[in-house]
Short mmCIF file of C-alpha atoms in Angstrom, two decimals:
data_model
loop_
_atom_site.label_atom_id
_atom_site.label_comp_id
_atom_site.label_asym_id
_atom_site.label_seq_id
_atom_site.Cartn_x
_atom_site.Cartn_y
_atom_site.Cartn_z
CA MET A 1 -42.69 31.59 -8.73
CA ALA A 2 -39.14 29.90 -8.25
CA THR A 3 -39.56 25.86 -7.12
CA LEU A 4 -37.29 24.65 -4.46
CA ARG A 5 -35.79 21.33 -6.05
CA THR A 6 -34.12 18.76 -3.34
CA THR A 7 -32.10 15.85 -3.38
CA SER A 8 -33.25 12.05 -2.60
CA PRO A 9 -31.08 10.60 -0.10
CA LEU A 10 -30.95 7.72 -2.63
CA VAL A 11 -30.09 10.12 -5.31
CA ALA A 12 -27.49 11.06 -2.58
CA ARG A 13 -26.21 8.22 -1.85
CA GLY A 14 -26.02 7.27 -5.61
CA ARG A 15 -23.26 10.18 -6.20
CA ALA A 16 -21.03 9.54 -3.78
CA GLY A 17 -20.98 5.74 -3.73
CA THR A 18 -19.80 6.60 -7.99
CA ARG A 19 -17.31 9.16 -6.43
CA HIS A 20 -16.12 6.61 -3.88
CA ALA A 21 -15.58 4.18 -6.71
CA SER A 22 -14.07 6.54 -8.82
CA LEU A 23 -11.35 7.06 -6.32
CA LEU A 24 -10.72 3.66 -5.18
CA GLY A 25 -10.47 3.00 -9.21
CA VAL A 26 -8.32 5.74 -9.61
CA ALA A 27 -6.33 4.23 -6.55
CA VAL A 28 -6.36 0.95 -7.87
CA SER A 29 -4.74 2.01 -10.77
CA VAL A 30 -1.96 3.94 -9.39
CA ALA A 31 -1.24 1.30 -6.96
CA THR A 32 -0.64 -1.34 -10.32
CA ALA A 33 1.35 0.87 -11.93
CA LEU A 34 3.81 0.89 -8.13
CA THR A 35 3.85 -2.40 -8.29
CA ILE A 36 4.58 -3.28 -11.34
CA LEU A 37 7.48 -0.32 -11.00
CA ALA A 38 8.73 -1.92 -7.77
CA VAL A 39 8.92 -5.64 -9.62
CA ALA A 40 11.18 -4.61 -12.63
CA VAL A 41 13.80 -2.39 -9.51
CA LEU A 42 13.84 -5.31 -8.22
CA LEU A 43 14.67 -7.22 -10.59
CA VAL A 44 17.75 -5.86 -11.89
CA LEU A 45 19.43 -5.52 -8.35
CA PRO A 46 20.75 -9.83 -8.85
CA THR A 47 24.38 -9.69 -8.95
CA PHE A 48 24.01 -11.72 -12.69
CA VAL A 49 22.06 -8.71 -13.88
CA LEU A 50 24.13 -5.82 -12.98
CA HIS A 51 27.87 -7.48 -13.17
CA PRO A 52 27.27 -7.25 -17.31
CA LEU A 53 25.87 -3.67 -16.95
CA LEU A 54 29.09 -2.94 -15.09
CA ASP A 55 31.32 -3.88 -17.76
CA ALA A 56 29.91 -3.02 -20.45
CA ALA A 57 29.73 0.50 -18.56
CA GLY A 58 33.39 -0.13 -18.15
CA SER A 59 33.39 0.83 -14.52
CA ALA A 60 36.73 -1.35 -14.08
CA SER A 61 38.34 1.07 -16.48
CA PHE A 62 37.39 3.83 -14.98
CA LEU A 63 38.39 2.51 -10.99
CA GLY A 64 41.73 1.35 -12.86
CA VAL A 65 41.15 -2.33 -11.37
CA ALA A 66 40.26 -5.74 -12.59
CA PRO A 67 36.51 -6.16 -13.60
CA ASP A 68 36.66 -9.18 -11.14
CA GLU A 69 37.71 -6.77 -8.28
CA ALA A 70 35.04 -3.94 -9.62
CA ARG A 71 32.25 -6.26 -9.53
CA ARG A 72 33.43 -6.74 -6.20
CA TYR A 73 32.94 -3.35 -4.71
CA SER A 74 29.73 -2.96 -6.40
CA ASP A 75 28.68 -6.41 -4.64
CA LEU A 76 29.53 -4.87 -1.27
CA THR A 77 28.16 -1.48 -2.58
CA VAL A 78 24.51 -2.51 -3.34
CA THR A 79 24.22 -5.05 0.14
CA GLU A 80 25.13 -2.10 2.15
CA LEU A 81 22.07 -0.67 0.24
CA VAL A 82 19.44 -3.55 0.11
CA VAL A 83 20.79 -5.02 3.46
CA GLY A 84 22.52 -2.83 5.51
CA PRO A 85 23.59 -1.63 7.55
CA GLY A 86 24.49 1.15 5.15
CA THR A 87 27.76 3.01 6.68
CA PHE A 88 29.20 2.11 3.47
CA ALA A 89 33.05 1.98 4.76
CA PHE A 90 34.29 -0.95 3.28
CA ALA A 91 38.07 -0.24 1.90
CA GLY A 92 38.90 0.45 -1.84
CA PRO A 93 42.12 -0.19 -4.10
CA GLY A 94 45.30 0.46 -2.09
CA GLY A 95 43.31 0.07 0.87
CA GLY A 96 41.98 3.02 1.98
CA PRO A 97 38.34 3.90 1.99
CA LEU A 98 36.27 3.40 -1.37
CA PHE A 99 33.75 6.29 -0.95
CA ASP A 100 34.18 9.33 0.94
CA ALA A 101 32.33 11.16 3.21
CA ALA A 102 30.05 12.89 0.50
CA GLU A 103 29.41 9.67 -1.40
CA ALA A 104 28.76 7.43 1.21
CA SER A 105 26.01 9.93 2.67
CA HIS A 106 25.06 10.10 -0.92
CA LEU A 107 24.39 6.65 -1.06
CA ARG A 108 22.63 6.53 2.42
CA ASP A 109 19.90 8.96 1.30
CA ALA A 110 19.72 6.87 -1.80
CA ARG A 111 19.43 3.95 0.51
CA ALA A 112 16.54 5.60 2.60
CA LEU A 113 14.41 6.73 -1.18
CA LEU A 114 14.81 2.88 -1.69
CA TYR A 115 12.97 1.90 1.18
CA GLY A 116 10.35 4.38 1.30
CA PHE A 117 9.59 3.81 -2.47
CA LEU A 118 9.80 -0.19 -1.71
CA ALA A 119 7.23 0.49 1.31
CA VAL A 120 4.67 2.66 -0.49
CA CYS A 121 4.65 0.23 -3.42
CA ALA A 122 4.15 -2.79 -0.41
CA VAL A 123 0.95 -0.87 0.31
CA ALA A 124 0.18 -0.58 -2.86
CA ALA A 125 0.26 -4.19 -4.08
CA VAL A 126 -1.96 -5.10 -1.00
CA LEU A 127 -4.32 -2.28 -2.09
CA VAL A 128 -4.23 -4.64 -4.79
CA VAL A 129 -4.92 -7.60 -3.86
CA ALA A 130 -7.54 -6.80 -1.30
CA ALA A 131 -9.41 -4.23 -3.50
CA THR A 132 -9.71 -7.58 -6.20
CA MET A 133 -11.04 -9.48 -3.56
CA ARG A 134 -13.48 -7.42 -1.73
CA ALA A 135 -15.19 -4.65 -4.45
CA ARG A 136 -16.95 -5.42 -7.59
CA ARG A 137 -14.18 -7.62 -9.05
CA SER A 138 -15.10 -6.30 -13.37
CA ASP A 139 -14.45 -2.95 -12.45
CA VAL A 140 -11.24 -3.64 -9.99
CA TRP A 141 -9.94 -5.43 -13.00
CA ARG A 142 -10.53 -3.07 -14.98
CA ASP A 143 -9.20 -0.21 -12.81
CA VAL A 144 -5.99 -2.09 -12.91
CA ALA A 145 -6.16 -2.96 -16.95
CA ARG A 146 -5.75 0.80 -16.71
CA GLY A 147 -3.14 1.46 -14.98
CA ALA A 148 -0.93 -1.56 -16.68
CA GLY A 149 -1.18 -0.03 -19.43
CA GLY A 150 -1.04 3.92 -18.52
CA LEU A 151 2.61 2.79 -17.05
CA ALA A 152 3.73 1.17 -20.13
CA VAL A 153 2.51 4.09 -22.36
CA ALA A 154 4.22 6.96 -19.43
CA ILE A 155 7.39 4.22 -19.92
CA VAL A 156 7.58 4.77 -23.46
CA MET A 157 7.27 7.71 -23.72
CA ILE A 158 10.03 9.08 -21.10
CA GLY A 159 12.71 6.19 -22.70
CA SER A 160 11.84 8.25 -25.47
CA ILE A 161 13.00 11.54 -23.99
CA SER A 162 15.57 9.65 -22.67
CA LEU A 163 17.33 8.68 -25.98
CA VAL A 164 17.64 11.91 -26.93
CA ALA A 165 18.29 13.94 -22.99
CA PHE A 166 19.32 11.32 -20.71
CA GLU A 167 21.81 13.56 -19.23
CA PRO A 168 19.14 16.47 -17.91
CA ALA A 169 16.44 13.56 -17.66
CA PHE A 170 19.18 11.90 -14.72
CA GLU A 171 20.29 15.33 -13.51
CA LEU A 172 16.02 16.77 -13.10
CA PHE A 173 15.89 12.81 -11.00
CA HIS A 174 18.32 13.81 -8.67
CA ARG A 175 17.63 17.43 -8.29
CA ILE A 176 14.40 16.33 -7.46
CA PHE A 177 15.10 13.45 -4.88
CA PHE A 178 17.98 14.44 -4.05
CA PRO A 179 17.64 18.30 -3.33
CA GLY A 180 20.85 18.46 -0.48
CA GLY A 181 22.78 18.46 -3.56
CA ASN A 182 25.34 15.52 -2.54
CA TRP A 183 24.76 14.25 -6.10
CA ALA A 184 27.35 16.03 -8.61
CA PHE A 185 30.94 13.83 -7.89
CA ASP A 186 34.00 14.12 -10.13
CA PRO A 187 34.45 11.54 -12.36
CA GLY A 188 38.28 12.05 -12.00
CA SER A 189 38.92 11.60 -8.22
CA GLN A 190 35.28 10.20 -6.91
CA ARG A 191 34.98 6.08 -6.84
CA LEU A 192 30.99 6.42 -6.84
CA VAL A 193 30.43 7.89 -10.37
CA GLN A 194 34.18 6.06 -11.59
CA LEU A 195 32.26 2.33 -9.80
CA TYR A 196 28.83 3.23 -11.48
CA PRO A 197 29.61 5.61 -14.60
CA LEU A 198 26.37 7.84 -16.47
CA ALA A 199 26.77 4.41 -19.28
CA PHE A 200 25.44 2.07 -16.30
CA TRP A 201 22.54 4.57 -15.20
CA ARG A 202 21.77 4.23 -18.81
CA TYR A 203 21.68 0.97 -19.51
CA VAL A 204 19.80 0.03 -15.66
CA SER A 205 17.43 2.44 -16.67
CA ALA A 206 16.65 1.31 -20.16
CA LEU A 207 16.36 -3.01 -18.71
CA VAL A 208 14.21 -1.03 -15.84
CA GLY A 209 12.14 0.51 -18.61
CA ILE A 210 12.16 -2.77 -20.60
CA ILE A 211 11.33 -5.09 -18.09
CA ALA A 212 8.35 -2.34 -16.68
CA VAL A 213 6.98 -2.16 -19.99
CA ALA A 214 6.61 -6.09 -20.50
CA LEU A 215 5.06 -6.98 -16.99
CA ALA A 216 2.77 -4.00 -17.99
CA ILE A 217 1.38 -5.44 -21.15
CA ALA A 218 1.63 -9.42 -19.63
CA THR A 219 -0.61 -7.08 -16.40
CA TRP A 220 -2.85 -5.31 -18.53
CA TRP A 221 -3.44 -8.63 -20.90
CA LEU A 222 -4.59 -10.63 -18.26
CA ALA A 223 -6.36 -7.76 -16.06
CA ARG A 224 -8.78 -7.29 -19.72
CA ARG A 225 -9.38 -11.01 -19.44
CA ARG A 226 -10.15 -11.20 -16.21
CA ALA A 227 -12.10 -7.99 -16.31
CA ALA A 228 -14.60 -10.18 -18.99
CA ASP A 229 -14.68 -13.23 -16.49
CA ALA A 230 -16.01 -11.42 -14.25
CA ARG A 231 -18.30 -9.46 -16.22
CA ALA A 232 -19.65 -13.20 -17.21
CA ASP A 233 -19.61 -14.24 -13.95
CA GLU A 234 -22.17 -11.62 -12.34
CA GLY A 235 -23.86 -11.80 -15.48
CA SER A 236 -24.94 -15.00 -14.84
CA VAL A 237 -26.00 -14.45 -10.77
CA ARG A 238 -28.40 -11.32 -11.72
CA PRO A 239 -31.54 -12.60 -10.82
#
């Protein structure tokens, strides 16, 4: 004779709570990684960081201008990229527009991508802060540590691949995030890729990766300590 087994409401609630905690943990880990990555990206935008990278990449030589002039063009570009208005219609060498219509269109797409990325990361940061304040703190800090550790490992792996295949990786990134195809330019005539040649992006990517790994390791270490402290506090208040 078959026996019908039923799950008690208490067990069902326990399973639902476990699933909820698991989903929250994944969300916190991903949000942690995104937050760290956003901070790393923002830290390479100041002029005192970008100017040496422009010089190292030979931007002035590609443009046929003095280094100070190349830096000025980059400052104008980054300001419009981050602050606005996003027209990218300033004058270049000889008084004509620095960028043609296709280049300006690509920069506007890049601006939209940057804004979207930072908006998602801002929400992610709020989630991490809220979780550490409202959820079981030892579990949340472990999730933060997992997210930071996972990001560090992922960047090291991607960086290792990029060391030998940066150009294909760079192209793949553009094919994914700029599917319209307005990202391939002629280095002989178009100034966007003269101002920011491939070597510049290699240096920027490496610097973002180094900063992100350093922040991730620091976050992983701090989060593990916070998790241990929270476990001790939670154990001390148990009846």
